[in-house]
PDB file of C-alpha atoms in Angstrom:
ATOM      1  CA  MET A   1      74.674  27.884 -25.679  1.00 49.00           C
ATOM      2  CA  ALA A   2      77.180  27.967 -22.819  1.00 50.00           C
ATOM      3  CA  ASP A   3      75.908  31.374 -21.673  1.00 59.00           C
ATOM      4  CA  ARG A   4      72.367  30.087 -21.920  1.00 62.00           C
ATOM      5  CA  GLU A   5      73.119  27.126 -19.653  1.00 68.00           C
ATOM      6  CA  GLU A   6      75.174  29.212 -17.243  1.00 74.00           C
ATOM      7  CA  HIS A   7      72.177  31.476 -16.742  1.00 75.00           C
ATOM      8  CA  LEU A   8      70.288  28.547 -15.238  1.00 82.00           C
ATOM      9  CA  ARG A   9      73.114  27.954 -12.759  1.00 83.00           C
ATOM     10  CA  THR A  10      72.606  31.305 -11.051  1.00 86.00           C
ATOM     11  CA  PRO A  11      72.367  30.555  -7.301  1.00 88.00           C
ATOM     12  CA  LEU A  12      69.159  31.738  -5.636  1.00 90.00           C
ATOM     13  CA  GLY A  13      69.328  29.833  -2.345  1.00 89.00           C
ATOM     14  CA  GLY A  14      68.857  31.809   0.854  1.00 89.00           C
ATOM     15  CA  LEU A  15      67.740  35.040  -0.816  1.00 92.00           C
ATOM     16  CA  SER A  16      64.834  36.998   0.596  1.00 93.00           C
ATOM     17  CA  ARG A  17      61.503  36.481  -1.111  1.00 93.00           C
ATOM     18  CA  ALA A  18      61.760  39.788  -2.973  1.00 94.00           C
ATOM     19  CA  ASP A  19      65.343  39.181  -4.105  1.00 95.00           C
ATOM     20  CA  TRP A  20      64.546  35.622  -5.167  1.00 94.00           C
ATOM     21  CA  LEU A  21      61.669  36.793  -7.356  1.00 95.00           C
ATOM     22  CA  THR A  22      63.798  39.554  -8.878  1.00 94.00           C
ATOM     23  CA  ARG A  23      66.623  37.161  -9.741  1.00 93.00           C
ATOM     24  CA  ALA A  24      64.181  34.539 -11.030  1.00 93.00           C
ATOM     25  CA  GLU A  25      62.652  37.153 -13.301  1.00 94.00           C
ATOM     26  CA  ASP A  26      66.103  37.907 -14.751  1.00 92.00           C
ATOM     27  CA  ILE A  27      66.698  34.206 -15.403  1.00 92.00           C
ATOM     28  CA  ALA A  28      63.297  33.569 -16.971  1.00 91.00           C
ATOM     29  CA  GLU A  29      63.383  36.566 -19.270  1.00 88.00           C
ATOM     30  CA  TYR A  30      66.640  35.308 -20.767  1.00 88.00           C
ATOM     31  CA  ASP A  31      64.687  32.709 -22.772  1.00 89.00           C
ATOM     32  CA  GLY A  32      61.129  32.780 -21.492  1.00 94.00           C
ATOM     33  CA  TYR A  33      59.118  35.038 -19.214  1.00 96.00           C
ATOM     34  CA  PHE A  34      58.254  35.850 -15.635  1.00 97.00           C
ATOM     35  CA  GLU A  35      54.684  36.907 -14.907  1.00 97.00           C
ATOM     36  CA  PRO A  36      53.053  37.820 -11.596  1.00 97.00           C
ATOM     37  CA  VAL A  37      49.686  36.070 -11.357  1.00 98.00           C
ATOM     38  CA  GLY A  38      47.514  37.814  -8.794  1.00 96.00           C
ATOM     39  CA  LYS A  39      48.971  38.781  -5.443  1.00 95.00           C
ATOM     40  CA  GLN A  40      50.458  35.458  -4.315  1.00 97.00           C
ATOM     41  CA  HIS A  41      51.530  33.557  -7.422  1.00 98.00           C
ATOM     42  CA  SER A  42      54.044  33.880 -10.221  1.00 98.00           C
ATOM     43  CA  ALA A  43      54.539  32.019 -13.476  1.00 98.00           C
ATOM     44  CA  ILE A  44      58.156  31.333 -14.457  1.00 97.00           C
ATOM     45  CA  PHE A  45      58.524  29.965 -17.972  1.00 98.00           C
ATOM     46  CA  ILE A  46      61.756  28.641 -19.500  1.00 96.00           C
ATOM     47  CA  ASP A  47      61.183  28.191 -23.245  1.00 96.00           C
ATOM     48  CA  ARG A  48      63.330  25.360 -24.567  1.00 95.00           C
ATOM     49  CA  ASP A  49      62.709  22.270 -26.684  1.00 94.00           C
ATOM     50  CA  PRO A  50      58.987  21.691 -27.454  1.00 95.00           C
ATOM     51  CA  SER A  51      59.314  17.924 -27.001  1.00 96.00           C
ATOM     52  CA  VAL A  52      58.699  18.065 -23.220  1.00 98.00           C
ATOM     53  CA  LEU A  53      57.184  20.621 -20.859  1.00 98.00           C
ATOM     54  CA  ILE A  54      57.539  20.171 -17.102  1.00 98.00           C
ATOM     55  CA  VAL A  55      54.839  22.086 -15.196  1.00 98.00           C
ATOM     56  CA  SER A  56      55.699  22.256 -11.496  1.00 98.00           C
ATOM     57  CA  PHE A  57      53.727  23.703  -8.597  1.00 98.00           C
ATOM     58  CA  GLU A  58      56.032  24.882  -5.835  1.00 97.00           C
ATOM     59  CA  GLU A  59      56.120  27.085  -2.746  1.00 97.00           C
ATOM     60  CA  LEU A  60      58.601  29.940  -2.646  1.00 96.00           C
ATOM     61  CA  ASP A  61      59.999  29.486   0.859  1.00 95.00           C
ATOM     62  CA  THR A  62      60.494  25.757   0.314  1.00 94.00           C
ATOM     63  CA  VAL A  63      62.387  26.369  -2.927  1.00 95.00           C
ATOM     64  CA  ARG A  64      64.585  29.276  -1.880  1.00 93.00           C
ATOM     65  CA  LEU A  65      65.665  27.537   1.347  1.00 91.00           C
ATOM     66  CA  SER A  66      66.126  24.079  -0.164  1.00 88.00           C
ATOM     67  CA  ASP A  67      69.825  24.309  -1.012  1.00 85.00           C
ATOM     68  CA  GLU A  68      72.486  26.685  -2.314  1.00 86.00           C
ATOM     69  CA  LEU A  69      70.955  26.855  -5.785  1.00 90.00           C
ATOM     70  CA  GLY A  70      67.396  27.351  -4.532  1.00 93.00           C
ATOM     71  CA  HIS A  71      65.931  26.477  -7.935  1.00 94.00           C
ATOM     72  CA  PRO A  72      62.529  25.164  -8.985  1.00 95.00           C
ATOM     73  CA  VAL A  73      62.656  21.484  -9.858  1.00 94.00           C
ATOM     74  CA  GLY A  74      62.454  22.066 -13.606  1.00 92.00           C
ATOM     75  CA  PHE A  75      65.500  24.332 -13.905  1.00 93.00           C
ATOM     76  CA  HIS A  76      67.774  21.302 -13.745  1.00 92.00           C
ATOM     77  CA  LEU A  77      65.888  19.566 -16.552  1.00 94.00           C
ATOM     78  CA  ALA A  78      65.853  22.717 -18.659  1.00 93.00           C
ATOM     79  CA  ARG A  79      69.617  22.854 -18.254  1.00 92.00           C
ATOM     80  CA  THR A  80      70.512  19.177 -18.671  1.00 93.00           C
ATOM     81  CA  ARG A  81      67.790  17.954 -21.032  1.00 95.00           C
ATOM     82  CA  ASP A  82      66.873  21.233 -22.747  1.00 94.00           C
ATOM     83  CA  TRP A  83      63.236  20.670 -21.789  1.00 97.00           C
ATOM     84  CA  SER A  84      60.815  23.543 -21.338  1.00 97.00           C
ATOM     85  CA  HIS A  85      59.613  24.373 -17.852  1.00 98.00           C
ATOM     86  CA  LEU A  86      56.656  26.260 -16.411  1.00 98.00           C
ATOM     87  CA  CYS A  87      56.794  26.806 -12.664  1.00 98.00           C
ATOM     88  CA  ILE A  88      53.750  28.070 -10.796  1.00 98.00           C
ATOM     89  CA  MET A  89      55.253  29.599  -7.674  1.00 98.00           C
ATOM     90  CA  ALA A  90      53.101  30.240  -4.601  1.00 98.00           C
ATOM     91  CA  GLU A  91      54.009  32.710  -1.884  1.00 97.00           C
ATOM     92  CA  GLY A  92      52.660  30.945   1.188  1.00 95.00           C
ATOM     93  CA  GLU A  93      50.063  28.230   1.680  1.00 96.00           C
ATOM     94  CA  THR A  94      47.710  29.420  -1.047  1.00 97.00           C
ATOM     95  CA  TRP A  95      46.731  25.938  -2.249  1.00 98.00           C
ATOM     96  CA  TYR A  96      46.553  27.645  -5.661  1.00 98.00           C
ATOM     97  CA  ARG A  97      42.974  28.764  -4.987  1.00 97.00           C
ATOM     98  CA  ASP A  98      43.085  32.093  -6.768  1.00 97.00           C
ATOM     99  CA  ARG A  99      40.817  33.446  -9.502  1.00 97.00           C
ATOM    100  CA  ALA A 100      43.808  35.122 -11.122  1.00 98.00           C
ATOM    101  CA  LEU A 101      45.465  31.720 -11.451  1.00 98.00           C
ATOM    102  CA  TYR A 102      42.318  30.209 -12.959  1.00 98.00           C
ATOM    103  CA  GLY A 103      42.349  33.027 -15.483  1.00 98.00           C
ATOM    104  CA  TYR A 104      45.999  32.450 -16.274  1.00 98.00           C
ATOM    105  CA  PHE A 105      45.375  28.795 -17.101  1.00 98.00           C
ATOM    106  CA  ASP A 106      42.272  29.728 -19.074  1.00 98.00           C
ATOM    107  CA  ARG A 107      44.455  31.985 -21.187  1.00 98.00           C
ATOM    108  CA  LEU A 108      47.019  29.235 -21.727  1.00 98.00           C
ATOM    109  CA  ILE A 109      44.225  26.950 -22.917  1.00 98.00           C
ATOM    110  CA  ASP A 110      42.764  29.588 -25.225  1.00 97.00           C
ATOM    111  CA  ASP A 111      46.220  30.286 -26.695  1.00 97.00           C
ATOM    112  CA  GLY A 112      46.841  26.582 -27.321  1.00 97.00           C
ATOM    113  CA  PHE A 113      49.966  26.821 -25.171  1.00 98.00           C
ATOM    114  CA  PHE A 114      50.052  23.168 -24.112  1.00 98.00           C
ATOM    115  CA  GLU A 115      49.431  21.978 -27.669  1.00 97.00           C
ATOM    116  CA  ASP A 116      52.907  23.227 -28.626  1.00 96.00           C
ATOM    117  CA  PHE A 117      54.530  20.390 -26.648  1.00 98.00           C
ATOM    118  CA  ASP A 118      54.745  16.708 -27.482  1.00 97.00           C
ATOM    119  CA  ARG A 119      54.559  15.647 -23.836  1.00 98.00           C
ATOM    120  CA  VAL A 120      53.396  17.617 -20.783  1.00 98.00           C
ATOM    121  CA  ILE A 121      54.265  16.556 -17.218  1.00 98.00           C
ATOM    122  CA  PHE A 122      52.509  18.096 -14.213  1.00 98.00           C
ATOM    123  CA  TYR A 123      54.491  17.693 -10.991  1.00 98.00           C
ATOM    124  CA  GLY A 124      54.033  18.710  -7.376  1.00 98.00           C
ATOM    125  CA  ALA A 125      54.524  17.542  -3.794  1.00 98.00           C
ATOM    126  CA  GLU A 126      52.068  17.993  -0.914  1.00 97.00           C
ATOM    127  CA  MET A 127      50.336  21.337  -1.579  1.00 98.00           C
ATOM    128  CA  GLY A 128      51.986  21.401  -4.986  1.00 98.00           C
ATOM    129  CA  ALA A 129      50.701  17.889  -5.696  1.00 98.00           C
ATOM    130  CA  TYR A 130      47.158  19.158  -5.282  1.00 98.00           C
ATOM    131  CA  GLY A 131      47.971  22.013  -7.674  1.00 98.00           C
ATOM    132  CA  ALA A 132      49.451  19.635 -10.248  1.00 98.00           C
ATOM    133  CA  ALA A 133      46.400  17.390 -10.089  1.00 98.00           C
ATOM    134  CA  ALA A 134      43.864  20.225 -10.146  1.00 98.00           C
ATOM    135  CA  PHE A 135      45.326  22.122 -13.094  1.00 98.00           C
ATOM    136  CA  SER A 136      46.344  19.087 -15.153  1.00 98.00           C
ATOM    137  CA  VAL A 137      42.870  19.244 -16.696  1.00 98.00           C
ATOM    138  CA  ALA A 138      44.183  22.215 -18.686  1.00 98.00           C
ATOM    139  CA  SER A 139      46.272  19.801 -20.776  1.00 98.00           C
ATOM    140  CA  PRO A 140      44.314  16.622 -21.594  1.00 98.00           C
ATOM    141  CA  GLY A 141      46.577  13.653 -22.233  1.00 98.00           C
ATOM    142  CA  SER A 142      49.288  14.904 -19.871  1.00 98.00           C
ATOM    143  CA  THR A 143      51.132  12.907 -17.209  1.00 98.00           C
ATOM    144  CA  VAL A 144      50.686  13.811 -13.539  1.00 98.00           C
ATOM    145  CA  ILE A 145      53.207  13.031 -10.792  1.00 98.00           C
ATOM    146  CA  ALA A 146      51.624  13.896  -7.455  1.00 98.00           C
ATOM    147  CA  ILE A 147      53.551  13.204  -4.249  1.00 98.00           C
ATOM    148  CA  GLN A 148      51.245  13.108  -1.201  1.00 98.00           C
ATOM    149  CA  PRO A 149      48.366  14.970  -2.836  1.00 98.00           C
ATOM    150  CA  VAL A 150      45.230  15.980  -0.994  1.00 98.00           C
ATOM    151  CA  ALA A 151      42.006  15.583  -2.936  1.00 98.00           C
ATOM    152  CA  THR A 152      40.442  18.764  -1.552  1.00 97.00           C
ATOM    153  CA  LEU A 153      40.244  20.728   1.680  1.00 96.00           C
ATOM    154  CA  GLU A 154      36.498  21.258   1.328  1.00 94.00           C
ATOM    155  CA  PRO A 155      35.261  20.748   4.929  1.00 91.00           C
ATOM    156  CA  ASP A 156      32.213  18.662   4.008  1.00 90.00           C
ATOM    157  CA  ARG A 157      34.367  16.170   2.127  1.00 92.00           C
ATOM    158  CA  THR A 158      37.375  16.003   4.446  1.00 92.00           C
ATOM    159  CA  VAL A 159      35.970  16.481   7.933  1.00 91.00           C
ATOM    160  CA  TRP A 160      38.169  13.530   8.964  1.00 94.00           C
ATOM    161  CA  ASP A 161      41.394  15.463   8.234  1.00 95.00           C
ATOM    162  CA  PRO A 162      42.285  17.934  11.035  1.00 94.00           C
ATOM    163  CA  ARG A 163      45.268  19.391   9.170  1.00 94.00           C
ATOM    164  CA  TYR A 164      45.313  22.763   7.429  1.00 92.00           C
ATOM    165  CA  ALA A 165      42.415  24.093   9.523  1.00 88.00           C
ATOM    166  CA  ASP A 166      43.223  27.702   8.655  1.00 88.00           C
ATOM    167  CA  ARG A 167      43.092  26.915   4.918  1.00 90.00           C
ATOM    168  CA  ARG A 168      39.557  25.545   4.949  1.00 87.00           C
ATOM    169  CA  ARG A 169      38.131  28.987   4.355  1.00 90.00           C
ATOM    170  CA  LEU A 170      39.487  28.776   0.802  1.00 94.00           C
ATOM    171  CA  ASP A 171      36.988  27.826  -1.875  1.00 93.00           C
ATOM    172  CA  PHE A 172      37.631  24.325  -3.226  1.00 95.00           C
ATOM    173  CA  THR A 173      34.207  24.001  -4.868  1.00 92.00           C
ATOM    174  CA  THR A 174      34.696  26.216  -7.911  1.00 90.00           C
ATOM    175  CA  ARG A 175      36.862  25.712 -11.006  1.00 94.00           C
ATOM    176  CA  TYR A 176      39.963  23.521 -10.942  1.00 97.00           C
ATOM    177  CA  GLY A 177      38.652  22.246  -7.618  1.00 95.00           C
ATOM    178  CA  TYR A 178      38.422  18.546  -6.841  1.00 97.00           C
ATOM    179  CA  GLY A 179      41.753  16.888  -7.622  1.00 97.00           C
ATOM    180  CA  PRO A 180      40.513  13.357  -8.418  1.00 98.00           C
ATOM    181  CA  GLU A 181      38.049  14.697 -11.001  1.00 97.00           C
ATOM    182  CA  MET A 182      40.665  16.891 -12.640  1.00 97.00           C
ATOM    183  CA  VAL A 183      43.096  14.017 -13.313  1.00 97.00           C
ATOM    184  CA  GLU A 184      40.458  12.155 -15.323  1.00 96.00           C
ATOM    185  CA  ALA A 185      41.698  14.007 -18.412  1.00 95.00           C
ATOM    186  CA  ALA A 186      45.301  12.889 -17.879  1.00 98.00           C
ATOM    187  CA  ALA A 187      46.760  10.024 -19.864  1.00 98.00           C
ATOM    188  CA  LYS A 188      48.375   8.793 -16.650  1.00 98.00           C
ATOM    189  CA  ALA A 189      48.523  10.030 -13.082  1.00 98.00           C
ATOM    190  CA  TYR A 190      50.964   8.659 -10.502  1.00 98.00           C
ATOM    191  CA  VAL A 191      49.954   9.206  -6.877  1.00 98.00           C
ATOM    192  CA  ILE A 192      52.921   8.609  -4.566  1.00 98.00           C
ATOM    193  CA  PHE A 193      52.400   8.212  -0.819  1.00 98.00           C
ATOM    194  CA  ASP A 194      53.325   6.280   2.297  1.00 98.00           C
ATOM    195  CA  PRO A 195      50.357   4.035   3.194  1.00 97.00           C
ATOM    196  CA  GLN A 196      51.410   4.157   6.846  1.00 96.00           C
ATOM    197  CA  GLU A 197      50.661   7.906   6.887  1.00 97.00           C
ATOM    198  CA  ARG A 198      46.923   7.466   7.460  1.00 97.00           C
ATOM    199  CA  LEU A 199      45.636  10.851   6.311  1.00 98.00           C
ATOM    200  CA  ASP A 200      47.838  10.869   3.216  1.00 98.00           C
ATOM    201  CA  ALA A 201      46.620   7.362   2.424  1.00 98.00           C
ATOM    202  CA  ILE A 202      42.965   8.370   2.679  1.00 98.00           C
ATOM    203  CA  HIS A 203      43.485  11.292   0.315  1.00 98.00           C
ATOM    204  CA  ALA A 204      45.378   9.009  -2.065  1.00 98.00           C
ATOM    205  CA  ALA A 205      42.480   6.536  -2.012  1.00 98.00           C
ATOM    206  CA  LEU A 206      40.152   9.289  -3.220  1.00 98.00           C
ATOM    207  CA  TYR A 207      42.209   9.383  -6.415  1.00 98.00           C
ATOM    208  CA  ASP A 208      40.424   6.285  -7.647  1.00 96.00           C
ATOM    209  CA  ARG A 209      40.148   7.046 -11.353  1.00 95.00           C
ATOM    210  CA  GLU A 210      41.179   4.671 -14.133  1.00 94.00           C
ATOM    211  CA  THR A 211      44.051   6.956 -15.083  1.00 94.00           C
ATOM    212  CA  VAL A 212      45.641   6.731 -11.620  1.00 98.00           C
ATOM    213  CA  THR A 213      48.475   4.435 -10.566  1.00 98.00           C
ATOM    214  CA  HIS A 214      49.119   4.369  -6.820  1.00 98.00           C
ATOM    215  CA  LEU A 215      52.805   4.046  -5.908  1.00 98.00           C
ATOM    216  CA  ARG A 216      53.137   3.089  -2.246  1.00 98.00           C
ATOM    217  CA  CYS A 217      56.355   4.031  -0.472  1.00 97.00           C
ATOM    218  CA  ARG A 218      56.204   2.383   2.945  1.00 95.00           C
ATOM    219  CA  HIS A 219      58.387   3.746   5.733  1.00 95.00           C
ATOM    220  CA  LEU A 220      59.165   7.016   3.917  1.00 95.00           C
ATOM    221  CA  GLY A 221      57.002   9.254   6.099  1.00 94.00           C
ATOM    222  CA  ASP A 222      55.443  12.613   5.346  1.00 94.00           C
ATOM    223  CA  ARG A 223      58.300  14.297   3.471  1.00 95.00           C
ATOM    224  CA  ILE A 224      58.611  12.001   0.491  1.00 97.00           C
ATOM    225  CA  ALA A 225      59.833  14.582  -2.031  1.00 97.00           C
ATOM    226  CA  LEU A 226      62.657  15.587   0.320  1.00 95.00           C
ATOM    227  CA  GLU A 227      63.694  11.957   0.753  1.00 96.00           C
ATOM    228  CA  PHE A 228      63.554  11.437  -3.029  1.00 97.00           C
ATOM    229  CA  GLU A 229      65.928  14.384  -3.366  1.00 95.00           C
ATOM    230  CA  ARG A 230      68.274  12.842  -0.794  1.00 94.00           C
ATOM    231  CA  MET A 231      68.176   9.531  -2.688  1.00 96.00           C
ATOM    232  CA  GLY A 232      68.870  11.344  -5.951  1.00 95.00           C
ATOM    233  CA  ILE A 233      65.810   9.927  -7.692  1.00 97.00           C
ATOM    234  CA  LEU A 234      63.355  12.837  -7.975  1.00 97.00           C
ATOM    235  CA  GLN A 235      64.924  14.167 -11.159  1.00 97.00           C
ATOM    236  CA  LYS A 236      65.178  10.616 -12.507  1.00 98.00           C
ATOM    237  CA  VAL A 237      61.457  10.047 -11.972  1.00 98.00           C
ATOM    238  CA  LEU A 238      60.685  13.261 -13.856  1.00 98.00           C
ATOM    239  CA  GLU A 239      63.116  12.300 -16.611  1.00 98.00           C
ATOM    240  CA  ALA A 240      61.436   8.915 -16.993  1.00 98.00           C
ATOM    241  CA  ALA A 241      58.072  10.659 -17.275  1.00 98.00           C
ATOM    242  CA  GLY A 242      59.458  13.042 -19.877  1.00 97.00           C
ATOM    243  CA  ASP A 243      60.984  10.168 -21.834  1.00 97.00           C
ATOM    244  CA  GLY A 244      57.696   8.257 -21.703  1.00 97.00           C
ATOM    245  CA  THR A 245      59.233   5.315 -19.825  1.00 97.00           C
ATOM    246  CA  LEU A 246      57.728   5.870 -16.375  1.00 98.00           C
ATOM    247  CA  ASP A 247      55.572   3.054 -15.043  1.00 97.00           C
ATOM    248  CA  ALA A 248      55.313   1.143 -11.780  1.00 97.00           C
ATOM    249  CA  ARG A 249      58.218  -1.140 -12.673  1.00 97.00           C
ATOM    250  CA  SER A 250      60.616   1.653 -13.613  1.00 98.00           C
ATOM    251  CA  PHE A 251      59.576   3.650 -10.557  1.00 98.00           C
ATOM    252  CA  PHE A 252      60.272   0.851  -8.105  1.00 97.00           C
ATOM    253  CA  THR A 253      63.579   0.158  -9.824  1.00 98.00           C
ATOM    254  CA  LEU A 254      64.575   3.737  -9.026  1.00 98.00           C
ATOM    255  CA  TYR A 255      63.082   3.407  -5.550  1.00 97.00           C
ATOM    256  CA  ARG A 256      65.598   0.699  -4.701  1.00 95.00           C
ATOM    257  CA  GLU A 257      67.807   3.612  -3.671  1.00 95.00           C
ATOM    258  CA  ARG A 258      65.804   3.637  -0.424  1.00 95.00           C
ATOM    259  CA  ARG A 259      68.297   1.050   0.808  1.00 90.00           C
ATOM    260  CA  THR A 260      70.746   3.902   1.336  1.00 90.00           C
ATOM    261  CA  ASN A 261      68.184   6.342   2.774  1.00 93.00           C
ATOM    262  CA  ALA A 262      68.625   6.795   6.511  1.00 91.00           C
ATOM    263  CA  ALA A 263      65.051   7.968   7.138  1.00 92.00           C
ATOM    264  CA  TYR A 264      63.608   4.884   5.444  1.00 94.00           C
ATOM    265  CA  LEU A 265      65.947   2.537   7.291  1.00 94.00           C
ATOM    266  CA  ARG A 266      65.201   4.164  10.658  1.00 92.00           C
ATOM    267  CA  ARG A 267      61.459   3.684  10.213  1.00 94.00           C
ATOM    268  CA  LEU A 268      61.899   0.126   9.030  1.00 95.00           C
ATOM    269  CA  LEU A 269      64.118  -0.648  12.026  1.00 94.00           C
ATOM    270  CA  ALA A 270      61.562   0.857  14.401  1.00 94.00           C
ATOM    271  CA  GLU A 271      58.866  -1.386  12.930  1.00 94.00           C
ATOM    272  CA  LEU A 272      61.005  -4.511  13.210  1.00 95.00           C
ATOM    273  CA  GLU A 273      61.924  -3.722  16.806  1.00 94.00           C
ATOM    274  CA  GLY A 274      58.310  -2.945  17.636  1.00 93.00           C
ATOM    275  CA  ASP A 275      57.257  -6.298  16.164  1.00 93.00           C
ATOM    276  CA  ASP A 276      59.983  -8.063  18.194  1.00 92.00           C
ATOM    277  CA  ARG A 277      61.836  -9.433  15.169  1.00 94.00           C
ATOM    278  CA  PRO A 278      65.502  -9.240  16.256  1.00 92.00           C
ATOM    279  CA  TYR A 279      66.837 -11.517  13.518  1.00 90.00           C
ATOM    280  CA  LEU A 280      65.515  -9.279  10.730  1.00 93.00           C
ATOM    281  CA  ALA A 281      66.554  -6.193  12.714  1.00 93.00           C
ATOM    282  CA  ALA A 282      70.083  -7.609  12.899  1.00 92.00           C
ATOM    283  CA  LEU A 283      70.134  -8.206   9.148  1.00 91.00           C
ATOM    284  CA  LEU A 284      68.901  -4.692   8.489  1.00 92.00           C
ATOM    285  CA  CYS A 285      71.391  -3.049  10.852  1.00 91.00           C
ATOM    286  CA  ARG A 286      74.288  -5.119   9.550  1.00 89.00           C
ATOM    287  CA  ASN A 287      73.512  -3.985   6.019  1.00 88.00           C
ATOM    288  CA  ALA A 288      72.950  -0.377   7.088  1.00 90.00           C
ATOM    289  CA  VAL A 289      76.248  -0.265   9.005  1.00 89.00           C
ATOM    290  CA  GLN A 290      78.067  -1.404   5.887  1.00 85.00           C
ATOM    291  CA  ARG A 291      76.317   1.191   3.714  1.00 83.00           C
ATOM    292  CA  LEU A 292      76.000   4.177   6.070  1.00 84.00           C
ATOM    293  CA  ASN A 293      78.124   3.399   9.149  1.00 79.00           C
ATOM    294  CA  GLN A 294      75.809   5.394  11.426  1.00 87.00           C
ATOM    295  CA  ARG A 295      75.806   5.056  15.191  1.00 88.00           C
ATOM    296  CA  ARG A 296      72.030   4.434  15.274  1.00 89.00           C
ATOM    297  CA  PHE A 297      72.406   1.229  13.271  1.00 92.00           C
ATOM    298  CA  ARG A 298      75.501   0.041  15.156  1.00 91.00           C
ATOM    299  CA  GLU A 299      73.500   0.352  18.365  1.00 92.00           C
ATOM    300  CA  GLY A 300      70.528  -1.383  16.754  1.00 91.00           C
ATOM    301  CA  LEU A 301      72.784  -4.233  15.714  1.00 90.00           C
ATOM    302  CA  ARG A 302      74.064  -4.630  19.289  1.00 90.00           C
ATOM    303  CA  ARG A 303      70.494  -4.682  20.636  1.00 92.00           C
ATOM    304  CA  ALA A 304      69.397  -7.291  18.113  1.00 90.00           C
ATOM    305  CA  GLN A 305      72.442  -9.496  18.768  1.00 88.00           C
ATOM    306  CA  ALA A 306      71.825  -9.355  22.533  1.00 89.00           C
ATOM    307  CA  GLN A 307      68.203 -10.429  22.035  1.00 90.00           C
ATOM    308  CA  LEU A 308      69.254 -13.308  19.796  1.00 89.00           C
ATOM    309  CA  VAL A 309      71.829 -14.512  22.343  1.00 87.00           C
ATOM    310  CA  GLU A 310      69.240 -14.342  25.151  1.00 85.00           C
ATOM    311  CA  ARG A 311      66.938 -16.575  23.105  1.00 86.00           C
ATOM    312  CA  GLY A 312      69.698 -19.054  22.325  1.00 83.00           C
ATOM    313  CA  ILE A 313      69.576 -18.289  18.614  1.00 80.00           C
ATOM    314  CA  THR A 314      72.856 -18.725  16.801  1.00 70.00           C
ATOM    315  CA  PHE A 315      73.967 -17.272  13.482  1.00 64.00           C
ATOM    316  CA  THR A 316      76.827 -18.032  11.138  1.00 59.00           C
ATOM    317  CA  TRP A 317      77.996 -14.697   9.729  1.00 55.00           C
ATOM    318  CA  PRO A 318      81.189 -13.454  11.375  1.00 50.00           C
ATOM    319  CA  GLN A 319      80.379  -9.955  10.184  1.00 50.00           C
ATOM    320  CA  LEU A 320      77.146  -9.959  12.134  1.00 49.00           C
ATOM    321  CA  ILE A 321      78.900 -10.390  15.460  1.00 45.00           C
ATOM    322  CA  SER A 322      80.911  -7.176  15.172  1.00 46.00           C
ATOM    323  CA  ALA A 323      78.857  -4.073  15.780  1.00 43.00           C
ATOM    324  CA  GLU A 324      81.850  -1.789  16.239  1.00 44.00           C
TER     325      GLU A 324
END
């Protein structure tokens, strides 16, 4: 067992694309398989306990440059929880629109692959979130966790979104196409987004099915998965889904960690200063200085205190007066 777990600790971070795929193949074939799927995708399967399968949709450059380990998100759960993991790895911005990939999932369905697991979780962020939503239909009754998903890049449906212009030539009208329709077969789908990111919010609104729960993360911006990683809650969200305990309440309990996230606090401070609310800005900066002790928040505290003094507003906390 020790050798089996150690295999999943093999560092892959910073390797070239070719070397990463070669090393990943070695890891997967230890207790699963590695399979090229067409020219731009690979399937990496870690065969562990049949109680839970994590299916993640990820992009190779993002994974291999993420940290020293450079692992897909499910490797950690395969190692610590002994859960099975299927990673669909894309080389570039493919948006998973590939007939070979459709055929691969067709084969999994025909083989009854997903039926071998008690609980199946589809996960992805941004492009991967679209992939998780679109292919979740392959496993009815699954759970989908989609961070900042688009619904489609079909030009007629998303003419209002100027992003990804060079990807609009891809065909989003054929099989596994429109994300919101595909999640109808899921038992539960969680769409996570920042409502202040207008285009993300519009795409999220298109996921309007009964199975969907919208989880709004204000002030987190357009790199939510990265900030979840920095907060240390991404794996916990996936674990809750695998344990069957994920819901809005448990999610927002985990999301309380945003109070220590610098990106969240910076955006919140900018909003308070923009709305001319120095008292709340002072409270925020005072708390942030205690937690993070960053120069940005010390300076914000000094600005807020100066505004309060100018307006003749007094306060009673000795700690608030010191911004050093």
